[in-house]
Amino acid sequence: VSKASTPRAVGLVGGGVIGAGWAARLLLNGVDVRLFDPAPQTERVVAEVLENARRAYGRLTLAPLPPEGSLVLVDSPEEAAAGVELVQESAPERLELKRELLAAVERGASSETPIASSTSGLRPSELQAELAHPERLAVGHPFNPVYLLPLVEVCGGSRTAPETVTRLAGLYRSLGMHPLVVRTEIDGFVADRLLEALWREALWLVHDDVATVAEVDDAIRYGAGLRWAFMGTFLTYRIAGGEAGMRHFLSQFGPALAWPWTKLTDVPELTDELVERIAAQSDEQAEGVPVRDLERRRDDVLVALLQALRAEDAGAGATLAAWERGLMGGAAGLDGDDGGPLRLHGTRIPADWIDYNGHVHESRYLQLCSDATDALLGALGVDAAYLTDGGSYFTVETHLSHLRQLEAGDRVQVATQVLDADEKRLHVFHAVLRDGEEEPVATAEQMLLHVDARSGRVAPARDGVLDRVSRLRDAHAALPRPERAGRAITIP
Amino acid sequence: VSKASTPRAVGLVGGGVIGAGWAARLLLNGVDVRLFDPAPQTERVVAEVLENARRAYGRLTLAPLPPEGSLVLVDSPEEAAAGVELVQESAPERLELKRELLAAVERGASSETPIASSTSGLRPSELQAELAHPERLAVGHPFNPVYLLPLVEVCGGSRTAPETVTRLAGLYRSLGMHPLVVRTEIDGFVADRLLEALWREALWLVHDDVATVAEVDDAIRYGAGLRWAFMGTFLTYRIAGGEAGMRHFLSQFGPALAWPWTKLTDVPELTDELVERIAAQSDEQAEGVPVRDLERRRDDVLVALLQALRAEDAGAGATLAAWERGLMGGAAGLDGDDGGPLRLHGTRIPADWIDYNGHVHESRYLQLCSDATDALLGALGVDAAYLTDGGSYFTVETHLSHLRQLEAGDRVQVATQVLDADEKRLHVFHAVLRDGEEEPVATAEQMLLHVDARSGRVAPARDGVLDRVSRLRDAHAALPRPERAGRAITIP
């Protein structure tokens, strides 16, 4: 893969959603842009899309972005094409209109400047038919939002020079995109053939009143859509085939292609030759990685995606969050309390808590105590319903003491004592105890405040919780005060 | 939405990829499982899938998982169904086989126990035709891997009681799943209709030698697949329609349905009535959120997904990483020390630091400060050679204050000040600062002791390190003492 450098200047023809998306990706990569679009709202649309893109890039990367390129709105396709290293056309999908614009671009551009069309539906051979230099035209089909999605399909027509395709792929790669060279010129290229198939079926489902648009979307985003974010359909089914792989999957799944719900369409006959082709290409794609490893890799990425979605409270991430709130409600109760410190949390130290020095990372001692606090809150009645209703405790201060060291595999329990409490405050002390030992390996003193999540302010705990807090405080008042409670840090 | 509690015990019939996935989800949710599968490899397959699932859940959540349920392999469907609150059948997709198994399940189960089939292709009306109590059977169709993907389609047959569907949905929800009730019984339900449509088109593309299986997969995972992880096809196109919304999109895009590449299939006619239905349902789905807000929300989630994929070096995340490496080529070096607090550690808050409340887990604030301490020690000369030689600093006490909250994606830096030091002790103060803000979101005061790792005792730091510690202490003596230094925790 040759590394092209970022172009200095690019001409754009068309400033709708796609053209403005191109402008944003280019400008934020430090490329100067000359844009032609006769529509009066162009300047506003581009400014709005650029603002969205700036915001997204600010979150996307810690890498230093180059100084933003300059944007010039020009009055003709000829001017957009003057002195640039690439012209990208993103006009409405009408062949005659695009041909006219491309002819004008050609008049303004030097004869070596590559010209790309963002078309999703017109063949490059048709677009280039009337050009004086058809060899430098190809399709460069991006996806919305252009400044974030990496895919761009590059497809040459019958008169496109192979160097044009290579050059475009390099230019797109320099902008952080993933060029997919479509080797065979077909209507819809590759991606839109797949998108269209899904879209047609979705329209039928709504047409037949089987599902609403929201139900169709949910059927995607809570299930297969999560896999499609990093695996396509073939790798997914290879893994579904298990140890026996793709040939097995096809032989098992093949008959499904003749099931009744395929009445809406033709399906290719799964001849031995086709099965063999798919299986061989699938073997090549998997690069010899065994299916168990593919499964673990799939799981790792799914976990990362679910956590990303949870942070955004989106789709399957919201489902994960709801499940976790439910788990909190099931934490141990105060039943069987013997009047001593509570033992609400125990675990085994996992290997990935070990830092580069071979010790348990100090933050994981706090995690143990924090999990004990969570268990305590659950036992006090801070459950999913309470949280949903806006009540919650927040830790505002923690004083940790590291007394001895834990090792991976150690079993520990946390002993928890309530030192003090009032209607808004909860003052607790945790001792981390290795199983079978009396002396703690670490202690944590914590102050928590009760807040009303809706106002974001400190507020008294609600009745049921407050009662339990008070009872526990009174019960623990009889316990000896831990030696390390109330410490401040100093060199005397 | 009624909240069902997690079942105590569930019977499974079939222990292949899907049945084993059910077993893993149930066991890790604390549910006892009775599993029947005559295949000799069942025990091994279930153990392998369970091991993958344990690993995935260990990364997925910081919430306390309940004690794992117990797994019992039994010798018949009747035994699997005995004394359980749900029976889930996941046998091969053959109607006669499933009917036999379900009849056996019915002999073993109490008459109120709901029975669900994992079938992706058979209609519940056919499955229930020969049951004595058909009212308690419905389809509960999950997706691979069952222990991670939340979607489960719930579809009743002509004789299924509505309560059965409600009950199943509640049971699945208690296991962290997203039940999608399919209101109309059709072949393939909703999700598989969509998956099949994509799969048919993918097979044609490989059949016609337009693309390889890897190219088809890339056309998905670098583009639309990223959107499908959190939006379906309708919400995507609503946003593509821009300010004019879904009606505009359909009127613009409608003609594409008659384009040549639709030759492979019928398409529904976009009558006024159908356009109106889709647009109205789309309005309802969008809940009045303007398209610019939808765009920003889409971008936020895409950014979070791209970052999650980058962390896993997968698909579009690898593309992002390559682009960032290119940007780093022009990165500036470290700033010189200006005599103020040191800025030795900065990072972006990753999504997996978020706890079940949607907040950054409190232990991760300590991790930020601990990483800053490590960077400080490195700058003081505590390097690999020093550690190998047995010299090291250990944290013995930490006092954390949580002042405000961080969110996933926030960029932070840690400002580090040396409060005091002697030959054996190092007393430091960290402030966690969100980029662009002056007020810290958290502070951590730490006391470190220098130890000789060979004797395991406190010992003076070695000369070079001690010199640097002393110089930094003297330089920082001129800085104002942080307000929160020296605090003890108490309710006054």
mmCIF file of C-alpha atoms in Angstrom, chain B residues 326-479:
data_model
loop_
_atom_site.group_PDB
_atom_site.id
_atom_site.type_symbol
_atom_site.label_atom_id
_atom_site.label_comp_id
_atom_site.label_asym_id
_atom_site.label_seq_id
_atom_site.Cartn_x
_atom_site.Cartn_y
_atom_site.Cartn_z
ATOM 1 C CA GLY B 326 -0.096 9.932 10.128
ATOM 2 C CA LEU B 327 -1.202 13.004 12.087
ATOM 3 C CA MET B 328 1.405 12.314 14.793
ATOM 4 C CA GLY B 329 4.122 12.867 12.214
ATOM 5 C CA GLY B 330 3.692 16.597 12.853
ATOM 6 C CA ALA B 331 3.244 16.393 16.661
ATOM 7 C CA ALA B 332 4.993 18.928 18.903
ATOM 8 C CA GLY B 333 7.435 17.854 21.632
ATOM 9 C CA LEU B 334 6.945 18.192 25.430
ATOM 10 C CA ASP B 335 6.781 21.672 26.905
ATOM 11 C CA GLY B 336 9.559 22.701 29.276
ATOM 12 C CA ASP B 337 8.923 22.855 33.020
ATOM 13 C CA ASP B 338 7.621 26.330 33.860
ATOM 14 C CA GLY B 339 7.966 25.966 37.640
ATOM 15 C CA GLY B 340 4.245 25.297 38.174
ATOM 16 C CA PRO B 341 2.592 21.950 38.925
ATOM 17 C CA LEU B 342 3.819 19.296 36.490
ATOM 18 C CA ARG B 343 1.554 18.089 33.696
ATOM 19 C CA LEU B 344 2.969 14.615 33.175
ATOM 20 C CA HIS B 345 -0.160 12.612 32.433
ATOM 21 C CA GLY B 346 -3.131 13.198 30.157
ATOM 22 C CA THR B 347 -5.655 10.877 28.599
ATOM 23 C CA ARG B 348 -9.167 10.550 27.239
ATOM 24 C CA ILE B 349 -11.744 8.798 29.426
ATOM 25 C CA PRO B 350 -12.528 5.435 27.814
ATOM 26 C CA ALA B 351 -16.036 4.033 27.652
ATOM 27 C CA ASP B 352 -15.211 1.017 29.806
ATOM 28 C CA TRP B 353 -14.607 3.252 32.832
ATOM 29 C CA ILE B 354 -18.342 3.934 33.049
ATOM 30 C CA ASP B 355 -20.237 2.149 35.812
ATOM 31 C CA TYR B 356 -23.850 1.005 35.909
ATOM 32 C CA ASN B 357 -24.952 4.486 37.018
ATOM 33 C CA GLY B 358 -23.524 6.012 33.860
ATOM 34 C CA HIS B 359 -20.657 7.646 35.780
ATOM 35 C CA VAL B 360 -16.924 7.113 35.688
ATOM 36 C CA HIS B 361 -16.190 4.475 38.348
ATOM 37 C CA GLU B 362 -14.612 6.160 41.381
ATOM 38 C CA SER B 363 -11.605 3.838 41.288
ATOM 39 C CA ARG B 364 -10.716 5.230 37.863
ATOM 40 C CA TYR B 365 -10.126 8.696 39.326
ATOM 41 C CA LEU B 366 -7.459 7.078 41.480
ATOM 42 C CA GLN B 367 -6.111 5.299 38.420
ATOM 43 C CA LEU B 368 -5.635 8.675 36.696
ATOM 44 C CA CYS B 369 -3.703 10.010 39.698
ATOM 45 C CA SER B 370 -1.748 6.804 40.138
ATOM 46 C CA ASP B 371 -0.696 6.992 36.487
ATOM 47 C CA ALA B 372 0.410 10.582 37.139
ATOM 48 C CA THR B 373 2.451 9.347 40.126
ATOM 49 C CA ASP B 374 4.079 6.759 37.875
ATOM 50 C CA ALA B 375 4.914 9.469 35.354
ATOM 51 C CA LEU B 376 6.363 11.598 38.179
ATOM 52 C CA LEU B 377 8.505 8.707 39.423
ATOM 53 C CA GLY B 378 9.760 8.136 35.888
ATOM 54 C CA ALA B 379 10.678 11.815 35.611
ATOM 55 C CA LEU B 380 12.508 11.546 38.960
ATOM 56 C CA GLY B 381 14.664 8.724 37.640
ATOM 57 C CA VAL B 382 12.778 5.712 39.001
ATOM 58 C CA ASP B 383 13.259 3.828 35.753
ATOM 59 C CA ALA B 384 13.576 0.182 34.792
ATOM 60 C CA ALA B 385 17.231 0.036 35.914
ATOM 61 C CA TYR B 386 16.393 1.618 39.282
ATOM 62 C CA LEU B 387 13.555 -0.856 39.842
ATOM 63 C CA THR B 388 15.731 -3.786 38.810
ATOM 64 C CA ASP B 389 18.258 -2.596 41.348
ATOM 65 C CA GLY B 390 15.608 -2.910 44.058
ATOM 66 C CA GLY B 391 14.695 0.734 44.633
ATOM 67 C CA SER B 392 11.047 1.696 44.476
ATOM 68 C CA TYR B 393 8.350 3.953 45.924
ATOM 69 C CA PHE B 394 5.140 2.477 47.321
ATOM 70 C CA THR B 395 1.917 4.390 47.942
ATOM 71 C CA VAL B 396 0.869 3.956 51.563
ATOM 72 C CA GLU B 397 -1.977 6.465 51.785
ATOM 73 C CA THR B 398 -4.296 8.295 49.415
ATOM 74 C CA HIS B 399 -6.921 10.927 50.131
ATOM 75 C CA LEU B 400 -9.303 11.354 47.200
ATOM 76 C CA SER B 401 -11.845 14.134 46.786
ATOM 77 C CA HIS B 402 -14.553 13.827 44.147
ATOM 78 C CA LEU B 403 -15.663 17.323 43.198
ATOM 79 C CA ARG B 404 -17.344 16.960 39.815
ATOM 80 C CA GLN B 405 -17.978 14.199 37.324
ATOM 81 C CA LEU B 406 -16.149 13.100 34.227
ATOM 82 C CA GLU B 407 -17.836 11.551 31.208
ATOM 83 C CA ALA B 408 -16.619 9.088 28.625
ATOM 84 C CA GLY B 409 -14.712 10.932 25.916
ATOM 85 C CA ASP B 410 -13.587 13.786 28.188
ATOM 86 C CA ARG B 411 -9.948 14.749 27.803
ATOM 87 C CA VAL B 412 -8.146 15.267 31.100
ATOM 88 C CA GLN B 413 -4.724 16.173 32.371
ATOM 89 C CA VAL B 414 -3.339 15.633 35.867
ATOM 90 C CA ALA B 415 -1.478 18.540 37.480
ATOM 91 C CA THR B 416 1.012 17.227 40.049
ATOM 92 C CA GLN B 417 2.607 19.154 42.919
ATOM 93 C CA VAL B 418 5.187 17.908 45.444
ATOM 94 C CA LEU B 419 3.985 19.041 48.889
ATOM 95 C CA ASP B 420 6.885 17.673 50.898
ATOM 96 C CA ALA B 421 9.630 15.085 50.798
ATOM 97 C CA ASP B 422 12.470 13.687 52.851
ATOM 98 C CA GLU B 423 14.938 10.919 52.120
ATOM 99 C CA LYS B 424 12.301 8.184 52.591
ATOM 100 C CA ARG B 425 9.008 9.975 51.998
ATOM 101 C CA LEU B 426 7.345 11.713 49.076
ATOM 102 C CA HIS B 427 4.126 13.664 49.667
ATOM 103 C CA VAL B 428 2.327 14.667 46.464
ATOM 104 C CA PHE B 429 -0.926 16.314 45.417
ATOM 105 C CA HIS B 430 -2.716 15.667 42.111
ATOM 106 C CA ALA B 431 -5.504 17.689 40.527
ATOM 107 C CA VAL B 432 -7.489 16.059 37.695
ATOM 108 C CA LEU B 433 -8.388 18.792 35.220
ATOM 109 C CA ARG B 434 -10.784 18.535 32.309
ATOM 110 C CA ASP B 435 -9.279 20.214 29.247
ATOM 111 C CA GLY B 436 -10.116 23.891 29.116
ATOM 112 C CA GLU B 437 -11.230 24.050 32.762
ATOM 113 C CA GLU B 438 -9.448 25.515 35.802
ATOM 114 C CA GLU B 439 -11.404 23.848 38.611
ATOM 115 C CA PRO B 440 -10.368 20.240 39.239
ATOM 116 C CA VAL B 441 -12.936 17.456 38.886
ATOM 117 C CA ALA B 442 -11.057 15.453 41.530
ATOM 118 C CA THR B 443 -7.957 15.700 43.692
ATOM 119 C CA ALA B 444 -5.728 13.062 45.259
ATOM 120 C CA GLU B 445 -3.185 13.563 47.992
ATOM 121 C CA GLN B 446 -0.707 10.697 48.286
ATOM 122 C CA MET B 447 2.086 9.622 50.615
ATOM 123 C CA LEU B 448 4.724 7.362 49.134
ATOM 124 C CA LEU B 449 7.506 5.549 50.965
ATOM 125 C CA HIS B 450 10.785 4.558 49.391
ATOM 126 C CA VAL B 451 11.547 0.880 49.927
ATOM 127 C CA ASP B 452 14.353 -1.501 49.241
ATOM 128 C CA ALA B 453 12.585 -4.349 47.508
ATOM 129 C CA ARG B 454 15.198 -6.892 48.567
ATOM 130 C CA SER B 455 14.834 -6.270 52.305
ATOM 131 C CA GLY B 456 11.179 -5.307 51.921
ATOM 132 C CA ARG B 457 11.845 -2.362 54.294
ATOM 133 C CA VAL B 458 11.618 1.377 54.087
ATOM 134 C CA ALA B 459 15.000 2.763 53.021
ATOM 135 C CA PRO B 460 16.371 6.103 51.755
ATOM 136 C CA ALA B 461 16.081 6.838 48.050
ATOM 137 C CA ARG B 462 19.331 6.487 46.080
ATOM 138 C CA ASP B 463 21.422 9.563 45.287
ATOM 139 C CA GLY B 464 20.304 10.540 41.770
ATOM 140 C CA VAL B 465 16.619 10.122 42.555
ATOM 141 C CA LEU B 466 16.966 11.796 45.955
ATOM 142 C CA ASP B 467 18.637 14.823 44.330
ATOM 143 C CA ARG B 468 15.811 15.242 41.852
ATOM 144 C CA VAL B 469 13.187 14.758 44.572
ATOM 145 C CA SER B 470 14.851 17.464 46.692
ATOM 146 C CA ARG B 471 15.134 19.914 43.807
ATOM 147 C CA LEU B 472 11.495 19.432 42.842
ATOM 148 C CA ARG B 473 10.366 19.774 46.506
ATOM 149 C CA ASP B 474 12.304 23.064 46.771
ATOM 150 C CA ALA B 475 10.911 24.360 43.468
ATOM 151 C CA HIS B 476 7.337 23.478 44.466
ATOM 152 C CA ALA B 477 7.728 24.983 47.953
ATOM 153 C CA ALA B 478 6.909 28.333 46.360
ATOM 154 C CA LEU B 479 3.540 27.085 45.006
#
